[in-house]
Amino acid sequence: DADVTQTPRNRITKTGKRIMLECSQTKGHDRMYWYRQDPGLGLRLIYYSFDVKDINKGEISDGYSVSRQAQAKFSLSLESAIPNQTALYFCATSGREGVQETQYFGPGTRLLVL
Amino acid sequence: LAKTTQPISMDSYEGQEVNITCSHNNIATNDYITWYQQFPSQGPRFIIQGYKTKVTNEVASLFIPADRKSSTLSLPRVSLSDTAVYYCLVGENNAGNMLTFGGGTRLMVKP
């Protein structure tokens, strides 16, 4: 079973709709992240959470909100979707593996906003 | 945050050794250098991390000169399946949130 899962994997929605992307992890990590990736570009950090009570804005948080329901769950919401939020969204966790802080990514959610 | 600069793309052939260099002139004392690999439509995957000199694992080697202003990811005897985007990240080892993914290097391995 995958360590980091995302649902849905693909979603088409319309401008103005509210949409939630969900992420679950079985790594037991405290830290979780949401990124977006646009075609041909790198990943940009939207929000991150160091534990259930800690939520922080990333590089591009406008238009997004998050909820850390439990250590294992971190959801990303688009309150009112707009076409330029069409992208590939990745959830990730991070933990120290020995001496290394390593990030583990989910399979991604491909979102299309019409 | 230490900014990184990598080539946008590289081409290679099966069986060759590939070296991808990353520049990070403003690396801080507490920063580590980490490389990730990303296949199309998948999340990035950790490859290797180092602080100085040389690190080797079953996938790659990482060479870091004494001044740490650059690093080189070395992939021995690449295959077609190594075609991917490779990201160089620099940041503190205990602050995963501070890792910034740039555009990466798009490696194309040809038969």
JSON list of C-alpha atoms in Angstrom, two decimals:
[
{"chain": "A", "resi": 1, "resn": "ASP", "atom": "CA", "xyz": [0.00, 0.00, 0.00]},
{"chain": "A", "resi": 2, "resn": "ALA", "atom": "CA", "xyz": [1.15, 3.52, -0.77]},
{"chain": "A", "resi": 3, "resn": "ASP", "atom": "CA", "xyz": [2.49, 5.56, 2.12]},
{"chain": "A", "resi": 4, "resn": "VAL", "atom": "CA", "xyz": [0.85, 8.78, 0.90]},
{"chain": "A", "resi": 5, "resn": "THR", "atom": "CA", "xyz": [-2.51, 8.65, -0.85]},
{"chain": "A", "resi": 6, "resn": "GLN", "atom": "CA", "xyz": [-4.50, 11.40, -2.51]},
{"chain": "A", "resi": 7, "resn": "THR", "atom": "CA", "xyz": [-8.14, 11.56, -3.52]},
{"chain": "A", "resi": 8, "resn": "PRO", "atom": "CA", "xyz": [-9.41, 12.21, -6.06]},
{"chain": "A", "resi": 9, "resn": "ARG", "atom": "CA", "xyz": [-6.70, 11.45, -8.60]},
{"chain": "A", "resi": 10, "resn": "ASN", "atom": "CA", "xyz": [-8.43, 13.47, -11.28]},
{"chain": "A", "resi": 11, "resn": "ARG", "atom": "CA", "xyz": [-11.11, 16.14, -11.02]},
{"chain": "A", "resi": 12, "resn": "ILE", "atom": "CA", "xyz": [-12.87, 18.46, -13.39]},
{"chain": "A", "resi": 13, "resn": "THR", "atom": "CA", "xyz": [-14.81, 21.34, -11.89]},
{"chain": "A", "resi": 14, "resn": "LYS", "atom": "CA", "xyz": [-16.31, 24.65, -12.90]},
{"chain": "A", "resi": 15, "resn": "THR", "atom": "CA", "xyz": [-15.29, 28.17, -12.03]},
{"chain": "A", "resi": 16, "resn": "GLY", "atom": "CA", "xyz": [-16.70, 29.24, -8.68]},
{"chain": "A", "resi": 17, "resn": "LYS", "atom": "CA", "xyz": [-17.17, 25.76, -7.28]},
{"chain": "A", "resi": 18, "resn": "ARG", "atom": "CA", "xyz": [-15.70, 24.69, -3.96]},
{"chain": "A", "resi": 19, "resn": "ILE", "atom": "CA", "xyz": [-13.49, 21.65, -4.12]},
{"chain": "A", "resi": 20, "resn": "MET", "atom": "CA", "xyz": [-11.54, 19.65, -1.57]},
{"chain": "A", "resi": 21, "resn": "LEU", "atom": "CA", "xyz": [-8.50, 17.52, -2.20]},
{"chain": "A", "resi": 22, "resn": "GLU", "atom": "CA", "xyz": [-7.69, 14.97, 0.45]},
{"chain": "A", "resi": 23, "resn": "CYS", "atom": "CA", "xyz": [-4.41, 13.46, 1.55]},
{"chain": "A", "resi": 24, "resn": "SER", "atom": "CA", "xyz": [-3.71, 10.60, 3.93]},
{"chain": "A", "resi": 25, "resn": "GLN", "atom": "CA", "xyz": [-0.42, 9.12, 5.08]},
{"chain": "A", "resi": 26, "resn": "THR", "atom": "CA", "xyz": [0.70, 6.03, 6.92]},
{"chain": "A", "resi": 27, "resn": "LYS", "atom": "CA", "xyz": [4.29, 7.16, 7.50]},
{"chain": "A", "resi": 28, "resn": "GLY", "atom": "CA", "xyz": [3.52, 8.47, 10.97]},
{"chain": "A", "resi": 29, "resn": "HIS", "atom": "CA", "xyz": [5.10, 11.81, 10.07]},
{"chain": "A", "resi": 30, "resn": "ASP", "atom": "CA", "xyz": [4.09, 15.03, 11.77]},
{"chain": "A", "resi": 31, "resn": "ARG", "atom": "CA", "xyz": [4.93, 17.26, 8.82]},
{"chain": "A", "resi": 32, "resn": "MET", "atom": "CA", "xyz": [2.68, 17.47, 5.79]},
{"chain": "A", "resi": 33, "resn": "TYR", "atom": "CA", "xyz": [2.66, 19.72, 2.73]},
{"chain": "A", "resi": 34, "resn": "TRP", "atom": "CA", "xyz": [0.61, 20.72, -0.29]},
{"chain": "A", "resi": 35, "resn": "TYR", "atom": "CA", "xyz": [2.31, 21.70, -3.54]},
{"chain": "A", "resi": 36, "resn": "ARG", "atom": "CA", "xyz": [1.09, 22.58, -6.99]},
{"chain": "A", "resi": 37, "resn": "GLN", "atom": "CA", "xyz": [2.93, 21.94, -10.21]},
{"chain": "A", "resi": 38, "resn": "ASP", "atom": "CA", "xyz": [2.23, 23.64, -13.50]},
{"chain": "A", "resi": 39, "resn": "PRO", "atom": "CA", "xyz": [3.33, 22.10, -16.81]},
{"chain": "A", "resi": 40, "resn": "GLY", "atom": "CA", "xyz": [7.08, 22.26, -17.31]},
{"chain": "A", "resi": 41, "resn": "LEU", "atom": "CA", "xyz": [7.64, 23.99, -14.00]},
{"chain": "A", "resi": 42, "resn": "GLY", "atom": "CA", "xyz": [8.83, 22.97, -10.58]},
{"chain": "A", "resi": 43, "resn": "LEU", "atom": "CA", "xyz": [6.71, 22.54, -7.47]},
{"chain": "A", "resi": 44, "resn": "ARG", "atom": "CA", "xyz": [5.44, 25.50, -5.52]},
{"chain": "A", "resi": 45, "resn": "LEU", "atom": "CA", "xyz": [4.50, 25.21, -1.86]},
{"chain": "A", "resi": 46, "resn": "ILE", "atom": "CA", "xyz": [0.91, 26.16, -0.99]},
{"chain": "A", "resi": 47, "resn": "TYR", "atom": "CA", "xyz": [0.61, 25.27, 2.70]},
{"chain": "A", "resi": 48, "resn": "TYR", "atom": "CA", "xyz": [2.48, 23.17, 5.21]},
{"chain": "A", "resi": 49, "resn": "SER", "atom": "CA", "xyz": [1.77, 21.80, 8.66]},
{"chain": "A", "resi": 50, "resn": "PHE", "atom": "CA", "xyz": [4.28, 20.71, 11.28]},
{"chain": "A", "resi": 51, "resn": "ASP", "atom": "CA", "xyz": [1.65, 19.07, 13.45]},
{"chain": "A", "resi": 52, "resn": "VAL", "atom": "CA", "xyz": [-2.11, 19.02, 13.96]},
{"chain": "A", "resi": 53, "resn": "LYS", "atom": "CA", "xyz": [-2.17, 22.44, 15.60]},
{"chain": "A", "resi": 54, "resn": "ASP", "atom": "CA", "xyz": [0.34, 24.08, 13.27]},
{"chain": "A", "resi": 55, "resn": "ILE", "atom": "CA", "xyz": [-0.63, 25.44, 9.83]},
{"chain": "A", "resi": 56, "resn": "ASN", "atom": "CA", "xyz": [1.57, 27.72, 7.77]},
{"chain": "A", "resi": 57, "resn": "LYS", "atom": "CA", "xyz": [1.19, 29.52, 4.47]},
{"chain": "A", "resi": 58, "resn": "GLY", "atom": "CA", "xyz": [3.60, 28.67, 1.73]},
{"chain": "A", "resi": 59, "resn": "GLU", "atom": "CA", "xyz": [4.67, 30.55, -1.35]},
{"chain": "A", "resi": 60, "resn": "ILE", "atom": "CA", "xyz": [1.25, 30.66, -3.06]},
{"chain": "A", "resi": 61, "resn": "SER", "atom": "CA", "xyz": [-1.52, 30.30, -0.47]},
{"chain": "A", "resi": 62, "resn": "ASP", "atom": "CA", "xyz": [-3.99, 32.84, -1.89]},
{"chain": "A", "resi": 63, "resn": "GLY", "atom": "CA", "xyz": [-7.20, 31.15, -3.02]},
{"chain": "A", "resi": 64, "resn": "TYR", "atom": "CA", "xyz": [-6.50, 28.03, -0.96]},
{"chain": "A", "resi": 65, "resn": "SER", "atom": "CA", "xyz": [-7.20, 26.84, 2.56]},
{"chain": "A", "resi": 66, "resn": "VAL", "atom": "CA", "xyz": [-6.21, 23.70, 4.44]},
{"chain": "A", "resi": 67, "resn": "SER", "atom": "CA", "xyz": [-7.38, 21.55, 7.31]},
{"chain": "A", "resi": 68, "resn": "ARG", "atom": "CA", "xyz": [-5.25, 19.17, 9.35]},
{"chain": "A", "resi": 69, "resn": "GLN", "atom": "CA", "xyz": [-7.91, 16.83, 10.71]},
{"chain": "A", "resi": 70, "resn": "ALA", "atom": "CA", "xyz": [-5.46, 14.40, 12.26]},
{"chain": "A", "resi": 71, "resn": "GLN", "atom": "CA", "xyz": [-1.79, 13.56, 12.11]},
{"chain": "A", "resi": 72, "resn": "ALA", "atom": "CA", "xyz": [-2.48, 11.37, 9.11]},
{"chain": "A", "resi": 73, "resn": "LYS", "atom": "CA", "xyz": [-4.84, 13.66, 7.19]},
{"chain": "A", "resi": 74, "resn": "PHE", "atom": "CA", "xyz": [-4.29, 17.00, 5.49]},
{"chain": "A", "resi": 75, "resn": "SER", "atom": "CA", "xyz": [-6.91, 18.47, 3.16]},
{"chain": "A", "resi": 76, "resn": "LEU", "atom": "CA", "xyz": [-6.60, 21.28, 0.65]},
{"chain": "A", "resi": 77, "resn": "SER", "atom": "CA", "xyz": [-9.65, 23.34, -0.33]},
{"chain": "A", "resi": 78, "resn": "LEU", "atom": "CA", "xyz": [-10.26, 25.71, -3.17]},
{"chain": "A", "resi": 79, "resn": "GLU", "atom": "CA", "xyz": [-13.07, 27.89, -1.86]},
{"chain": "A", "resi": 80, "resn": "SER", "atom": "CA", "xyz": [-14.01, 29.26, -5.27]},
{"chain": "A", "resi": 81, "resn": "ALA", "atom": "CA", "xyz": [-12.07, 27.58, -8.04]},
{"chain": "A", "resi": 82, "resn": "ILE", "atom": "CA", "xyz": [-10.72, 29.63, -10.94]},
{"chain": "A", "resi": 83, "resn": "PRO", "atom": "CA", "xyz": [-9.17, 28.43, -14.21]},
{"chain": "A", "resi": 84, "resn": "ASN", "atom": "CA", "xyz": [-5.61, 29.41, -13.27]},
{"chain": "A", "resi": 85, "resn": "GLN", "atom": "CA", "xyz": [-5.80, 26.89, -10.44]},
{"chain": "A", "resi": 86, "resn": "THR", "atom": "CA", "xyz": [-5.74, 24.16, -13.06]},
{"chain": "A", "resi": 87, "resn": "ALA", "atom": "CA", "xyz": [-2.63, 22.19, -12.12]},
{"chain": "A", "resi": 88, "resn": "LEU", "atom": "CA", "xyz": [-1.23, 19.00, -10.69]},
{"chain": "A", "resi": 89, "resn": "TYR", "atom": "CA", "xyz": [-1.43, 19.00, -6.90]},
{"chain": "A", "resi": 90, "resn": "PHE", "atom": "CA", "xyz": [0.88, 16.97, -4.70]},
{"chain": "A", "resi": 91, "resn": "CYS", "atom": "CA", "xyz": [0.64, 16.17, -1.04]},
{"chain": "A", "resi": 92, "resn": "ALA", "atom": "CA", "xyz": [3.82, 15.24, 0.80]},
{"chain": "A", "resi": 93, "resn": "THR", "atom": "CA", "xyz": [5.01, 14.27, 4.25]},
{"chain": "A", "resi": 94, "resn": "SER", "atom": "CA", "xyz": [8.46, 14.55, 5.71]},
{"chain": "A", "resi": 95, "resn": "GLY", "atom": "CA", "xyz": [10.33, 12.85, 8.46]},
{"chain": "A", "resi": 96, "resn": "ARG", "atom": "CA", "xyz": [13.86, 12.19, 9.51]},
{"chain": "A", "resi": 97, "resn": "GLU", "atom": "CA", "xyz": [15.16, 8.91, 8.15]},
{"chain": "A", "resi": 98, "resn": "GLY", "atom": "CA", "xyz": [18.30, 8.40, 10.17]},
{"chain": "A", "resi": 99, "resn": "VAL", "atom": "CA", "xyz": [20.19, 11.65, 9.71]},
{"chain": "A", "resi": 100, "resn": "GLN", "atom": "CA", "xyz": [18.12, 12.80, 6.75]},
{"chain": "A", "resi": 101, "resn": "GLU", "atom": "CA", "xyz": [14.92, 14.81, 6.48]},
{"chain": "A", "resi": 102, "resn": "THR", "atom": "CA", "xyz": [13.16, 13.21, 3.53]},
{"chain": "A", "resi": 103, "resn": "GLN", "atom": "CA", "xyz": [9.94, 14.16, 1.77]},
{"chain": "A", "resi": 104, "resn": "TYR", "atom": "CA", "xyz": [7.51, 11.51, 0.53]},
{"chain": "A", "resi": 105, "resn": "PHE", "atom": "CA", "xyz": [5.06, 12.52, -2.15]},
{"chain": "A", "resi": 106, "resn": "GLY", "atom": "CA", "xyz": [1.63, 11.24, -3.04]},
{"chain": "A", "resi": 107, "resn": "PRO", "atom": "CA", "xyz": [0.66, 10.29, -6.61]},
{"chain": "A", "resi": 108, "resn": "GLY", "atom": "CA", "xyz": [-0.85, 13.69, -7.34]},
{"chain": "A", "resi": 109, "resn": "THR", "atom": "CA", "xyz": [-4.30, 15.05, -8.14]},
{"chain": "A", "resi": 110, "resn": "ARG", "atom": "CA", "xyz": [-4.83, 16.45, -11.59]},
{"chain": "A", "resi": 111, "resn": "LEU", "atom": "CA", "xyz": [-7.34, 19.32, -11.37]},
{"chain": "A", "resi": 112, "resn": "LEU", "atom": "CA", "xyz": [-9.00, 21.04, -14.31]},
{"chain": "A", "resi": 113, "resn": "VAL", "atom": "CA", "xyz": [-11.06, 24.16, -13.65]},
{"chain": "A", "resi": 114, "resn": "LEU", "atom": "CA", "xyz": [-13.31, 25.12, -16.56]},
{"chain": "B", "resi": 1, "resn": "LEU", "atom": "CA", "xyz": [16.99, 30.22, 1.31]},
{"chain": "B", "resi": 2, "resn": "ALA", "atom": "CA", "xyz": [19.89, 29.21, -0.86]},
{"chain": "B", "resi": 3, "resn": "LYS", "atom": "CA", "xyz": [18.94, 29.58, -4.51]},
{"chain": "B", "resi": 4, "resn": "THR", "atom": "CA", "xyz": [19.96, 26.79, -6.83]},
{"chain": "B", "resi": 5, "resn": "THR", "atom": "CA", "xyz": [20.81, 26.84, -10.52]},
{"chain": "B", "resi": 6, "resn": "GLN", "atom": "CA", "xyz": [20.77, 23.73, -12.70]},
{"chain": "B", "resi": 7, "resn": "PRO", "atom": "CA", "xyz": [20.78, 23.11, -16.45]},
{"chain": "B", "resi": 8, "resn": "ILE", "atom": "CA", "xyz": [17.29, 23.05, -17.87]},
{"chain": "B", "resi": 9, "resn": "SER", "atom": "CA", "xyz": [17.86, 19.85, -19.83]},
{"chain": "B", "resi": 10, "resn": "MET", "atom": "CA", "xyz": [20.43, 17.20, -20.69]},
{"chain": "B", "resi": 11, "resn": "ASP", "atom": "CA", "xyz": [20.56, 14.35, -23.16]},
{"chain": "B", "resi": 12, "resn": "SER", "atom": "CA", "xyz": [22.43, 11.09, -22.73]},
{"chain": "B", "resi": 13, "resn": "TYR", "atom": "CA", "xyz": [22.56, 7.56, -24.10]},
{"chain": "B", "resi": 14, "resn": "GLU", "atom": "CA", "xyz": [21.97, 4.26, -22.41]},
{"chain": "B", "resi": 15, "resn": "GLY", "atom": "CA", "xyz": [24.96, 2.94, -20.54]},
{"chain": "B", "resi": 16, "resn": "GLN", "atom": "CA", "xyz": [26.63, 6.32, -20.11]},
{"chain": "B", "resi": 17, "resn": "GLU", "atom": "CA", "xyz": [27.41, 8.05, -16.85]},
{"chain": "B", "resi": 18, "resn": "VAL", "atom": "CA", "xyz": [25.46, 11.25, -16.37]},
{"chain": "B", "resi": 19, "resn": "ASN", "atom": "CA", "xyz": [26.61, 14.13, -14.21]},
{"chain": "B", "resi": 20, "resn": "ILE", "atom": "CA", "xyz": [24.20, 16.92, -13.33]},
{"chain": "B", "resi": 21, "resn": "THR", "atom": "CA", "xyz": [25.69, 19.93, -11.61]},
{"chain": "B", "resi": 22, "resn": "CYS", "atom": "CA", "xyz": [23.84, 22.31, -9.36]},
{"chain": "B", "resi": 23, "resn": "SER", "atom": "CA", "xyz": [25.12, 25.71, -8.26]},
{"chain": "B", "resi": 24, "resn": "HIS", "atom": "CA", "xyz": [24.23, 27.06, -4.83]},
{"chain": "B", "resi": 25, "resn": "ASN", "atom": "CA", "xyz": [26.56, 29.95, -4.15]},
{"chain": "B", "resi": 26, "resn": "ASN", "atom": "CA", "xyz": [24.68, 31.18, -1.08]},
{"chain": "B", "resi": 27, "resn": "ILE", "atom": "CA", "xyz": [24.52, 27.87, 0.76]},
{"chain": "B", "resi": 28, "resn": "ALA", "atom": "CA", "xyz": [24.44, 28.31, 4.52]},
{"chain": "B", "resi": 29, "resn": "THR", "atom": "CA", "xyz": [26.45, 26.43, 7.10]},
{"chain": "B", "resi": 30, "resn": "ASN", "atom": "CA", "xyz": [23.46, 24.36, 8.25]},
{"chain": "B", "resi": 31, "resn": "ASP", "atom": "CA", "xyz": [22.18, 23.57, 4.76]},
{"chain": "B", "resi": 32, "resn": "TYR", "atom": "CA", "xyz": [22.16, 20.09, 3.26]},
{"chain": "B", "resi": 33, "resn": "ILE", "atom": "CA", "xyz": [21.98, 19.29, -0.43]},
{"chain": "B", "resi": 34, "resn": "THR", "atom": "CA", "xyz": [19.22, 16.95, -1.53]},
{"chain": "B", "resi": 35, "resn": "TRP", "atom": "CA", "xyz": [18.33, 15.56, -4.94]},
{"chain": "B", "resi": 36, "resn": "TYR", "atom": "CA", "xyz": [14.92, 14.32, -6.03]},
{"chain": "B", "resi": 37, "resn": "GLN", "atom": "CA", "xyz": [13.79, 12.51, -9.17]},
{"chain": "B", "resi": 38, "resn": "GLN", "atom": "CA", "xyz": [10.39, 13.02, -10.75]},
{"chain": "B", "resi": 39, "resn": "PHE", "atom": "CA", "xyz": [8.79, 10.93, -13.47]},
{"chain": "B", "resi": 40, "resn": "PRO", "atom": "CA", "xyz": [5.90, 12.37, -15.51]},
{"chain": "B", "resi": 41, "resn": "SER", "atom": "CA", "xyz": [2.65, 12.60, -13.54]},
{"chain": "B", "resi": 42, "resn": "GLN", "atom": "CA", "xyz": [4.28, 11.27, -10.38]},
{"chain": "B", "resi": 43, "resn": "GLY", "atom": "CA", "xyz": [5.47, 12.96, -7.23]},
{"chain": "B", "resi": 44, "resn": "PRO", "atom": "CA", "xyz": [9.19, 13.57, -6.74]},
{"chain": "B", "resi": 45, "resn": "ARG", "atom": "CA", "xyz": [11.18, 10.79, -5.12]},
{"chain": "B", "resi": 46, "resn": "PHE", "atom": "CA", "xyz": [14.19, 11.23, -2.85]},
{"chain": "B", "resi": 47, "resn": "ILE", "atom": "CA", "xyz": [17.46, 10.10, -4.42]},
{"chain": "B", "resi": 48, "resn": "ILE", "atom": "CA", "xyz": [20.33, 11.22, -2.25]},
{"chain": "B", "resi": 49, "resn": "GLN", "atom": "CA", "xyz": [21.39, 13.80, 0.31]},
{"chain": "B", "resi": 50, "resn": "GLY", "atom": "CA", "xyz": [24.74, 15.08, 1.46]},
{"chain": "B", "resi": 51, "resn": "TYR", "atom": "CA", "xyz": [26.56, 17.77, 3.37]},
{"chain": "B", "resi": 52, "resn": "LYS", "atom": "CA", "xyz": [30.13, 17.57, 2.10]},
{"chain": "B", "resi": 53, "resn": "THR", "atom": "CA", "xyz": [32.61, 15.43, 0.16]},
{"chain": "B", "resi": 54, "resn": "LYS", "atom": "CA", "xyz": [31.03, 12.35, -1.38]},
{"chain": "B", "resi": 55, "resn": "VAL", "atom": "CA", "xyz": [27.93, 10.32, -0.69]},
{"chain": "B", "resi": 56, "resn": "THR", "atom": "CA", "xyz": [27.04, 7.13, -2.52]},
{"chain": "B", "resi": 57, "resn": "ASN", "atom": "CA", "xyz": [24.01, 4.89, -2.41]},
{"chain": "B", "resi": 58, "resn": "GLU", "atom": "CA", "xyz": [22.58, 2.19, -4.61]},
{"chain": "B", "resi": 59, "resn": "VAL", "atom": "CA", "xyz": [21.12, 4.74, -7.02]},
{"chain": "B", "resi": 60, "resn": "ALA", "atom": "CA", "xyz": [23.60, 7.58, -7.36]},
{"chain": "B", "resi": 61, "resn": "SER", "atom": "CA", "xyz": [26.62, 9.42, -6.06]},
{"chain": "B", "resi": 62, "resn": "LEU", "atom": "CA", "xyz": [26.74, 12.99, -4.87]},
{"chain": "B", "resi": 63, "resn": "PHE", "atom": "CA", "xyz": [29.95, 14.99, -5.06]},
{"chain": "B", "resi": 64, "resn": "ILE", "atom": "CA", "xyz": [30.29, 18.15, -3.03]},
{"chain": "B", "resi": 65, "resn": "PRO", "atom": "CA", "xyz": [33.49, 20.25, -3.20]},
{"chain": "B", "resi": 66, "resn": "ALA", "atom": "CA", "xyz": [35.04, 21.78, -0.12]},
{"chain": "B", "resi": 67, "resn": "ASP", "atom": "CA", "xyz": [33.44, 25.21, -0.65]},
{"chain": "B", "resi": 68, "resn": "ARG", "atom": "CA", "xyz": [29.98, 23.56, -1.04]},
{"chain": "B", "resi": 69, "resn": "LYS", "atom": "CA", "xyz": [28.95, 26.17, -3.61]},
{"chain": "B", "resi": 70, "resn": "SER", "atom": "CA", "xyz": [28.02, 23.46, -6.05]},
{"chain": "B", "resi": 71, "resn": "SER", "atom": "CA", "xyz": [27.21, 19.78, -6.13]},
{"chain": "B", "resi": 72, "resn": "THR", "atom": "CA", "xyz": [27.14, 17.09, -8.80]},
{"chain": "B", "resi": 73, "resn": "LEU", "atom": "CA", "xyz": [24.69, 14.24, -9.01]},
{"chain": "B", "resi": 74, "resn": "SER", "atom": "CA", "xyz": [26.25, 11.28, -10.79]},
{"chain": "B", "resi": 75, "resn": "LEU", "atom": "CA", "xyz": [24.09, 8.53, -12.27]},
{"chain": "B", "resi": 76, "resn": "PRO", "atom": "CA", "xyz": [26.16, 5.53, -13.35]},
{"chain": "B", "resi": 77, "resn": "ARG", "atom": "CA", "xyz": [25.26, 3.69, -16.54]},
{"chain": "B", "resi": 78, "resn": "VAL", "atom": "CA", "xyz": [21.86, 5.27, -17.14]},
{"chain": "B", "resi": 79, "resn": "SER", "atom": "CA", "xyz": [18.99, 3.41, -18.74]},
{"chain": "B", "resi": 80, "resn": "LEU", "atom": "CA", "xyz": [15.88, 4.62, -20.54]},
{"chain": "B", "resi": 81, "resn": "SER", "atom": "CA", "xyz": [14.00, 4.44, -17.24]},
{"chain": "B", "resi": 82, "resn": "ASP", "atom": "CA", "xyz": [16.22, 7.16, -15.81]},
{"chain": "B", "resi": 83, "resn": "THR", "atom": "CA", "xyz": [14.54, 9.69, -18.09]},
{"chain": "B", "resi": 84, "resn": "ALA", "atom": "CA", "xyz": [13.04, 12.12, -15.59]},
{"chain": "B", "resi": 85, "resn": "VAL", "atom": "CA", "xyz": [13.38, 15.56, -14.06]},
{"chain": "B", "resi": 86, "resn": "TYR", "atom": "CA", "xyz": [16.03, 15.89, -11.38]},
{"chain": "B", "resi": 87, "resn": "TYR", "atom": "CA", "xyz": [15.75, 18.56, -8.70]},
{"chain": "B", "resi": 88, "resn": "CYS", "atom": "CA", "xyz": [18.53, 19.94, -6.56]},
{"chain": "B", "resi": 89, "resn": "LEU", "atom": "CA", "xyz": [17.37, 21.39, -3.25]},
{"chain": "B", "resi": 90, "resn": "VAL", "atom": "CA", "xyz": [19.29, 23.13, -0.53]},
{"chain": "B", "resi": 91, "resn": "GLY", "atom": "CA", "xyz": [18.01, 23.70, 2.96]},
{"chain": "B", "resi": 92, "resn": "GLU", "atom": "CA", "xyz": [18.32, 22.82, 6.60]},
{"chain": "B", "resi": 93, "resn": "ASN", "atom": "CA", "xyz": [18.01, 19.14, 7.32]},
{"chain": "B", "resi": 94, "resn": "ASN", "atom": "CA", "xyz": [15.38, 19.68, 10.01]},
{"chain": "B", "resi": 95, "resn": "ALA", "atom": "CA", "xyz": [13.12, 22.02, 8.10]},
{"chain": "B", "resi": 96, "resn": "GLY", "atom": "CA", "xyz": [11.45, 20.16, 5.27]},
{"chain": "B", "resi": 97, "resn": "ASN", "atom": "CA", "xyz": [9.19, 23.07, 4.62]},
{"chain": "B", "resi": 98, "resn": "MET", "atom": "CA", "xyz": [12.09, 25.21, 3.55]},
{"chain": "B", "resi": 99, "resn": "LEU", "atom": "CA", "xyz": [12.97, 22.99, 0.62]},
{"chain": "B", "resi": 100, "resn": "THR", "atom": "CA", "xyz": [12.21, 24.85, -2.57]},
{"chain": "B", "resi": 101, "resn": "PHE", "atom": "CA", "xyz": [11.80, 22.99, -5.83]},
{"chain": "B", "resi": 102, "resn": "GLY", "atom": "CA", "xyz": [13.13, 24.94, -8.79]},
{"chain": "B", "resi": 103, "resn": "GLY", "atom": "CA", "xyz": [12.59, 23.98, -12.41]},
{"chain": "B", "resi": 104, "resn": "GLY", "atom": "CA", "xyz": [14.92, 21.00, -12.23]},
{"chain": "B", "resi": 105, "resn": "THR", "atom": "CA", "xyz": [16.96, 19.36, -14.99]},
{"chain": "B", "resi": 106, "resn": "ARG", "atom": "CA", "xyz": [15.07, 17.35, -17.57]},
{"chain": "B", "resi": 107, "resn": "LEU", "atom": "CA", "xyz": [17.22, 14.32, -18.43]},
{"chain": "B", "resi": 108, "resn": "MET", "atom": "CA", "xyz": [16.44, 12.46, -21.62]},
{"chain": "B", "resi": 109, "resn": "VAL", "atom": "CA", "xyz": [18.13, 9.08, -22.03]},
{"chain": "B", "resi": 110, "resn": "LYS", "atom": "CA", "xyz": [18.19, 7.83, -25.59]},
{"chain": "B", "resi": 111, "resn": "PRO", "atom": "CA", "xyz": [18.68, 4.26, -26.83]}
]
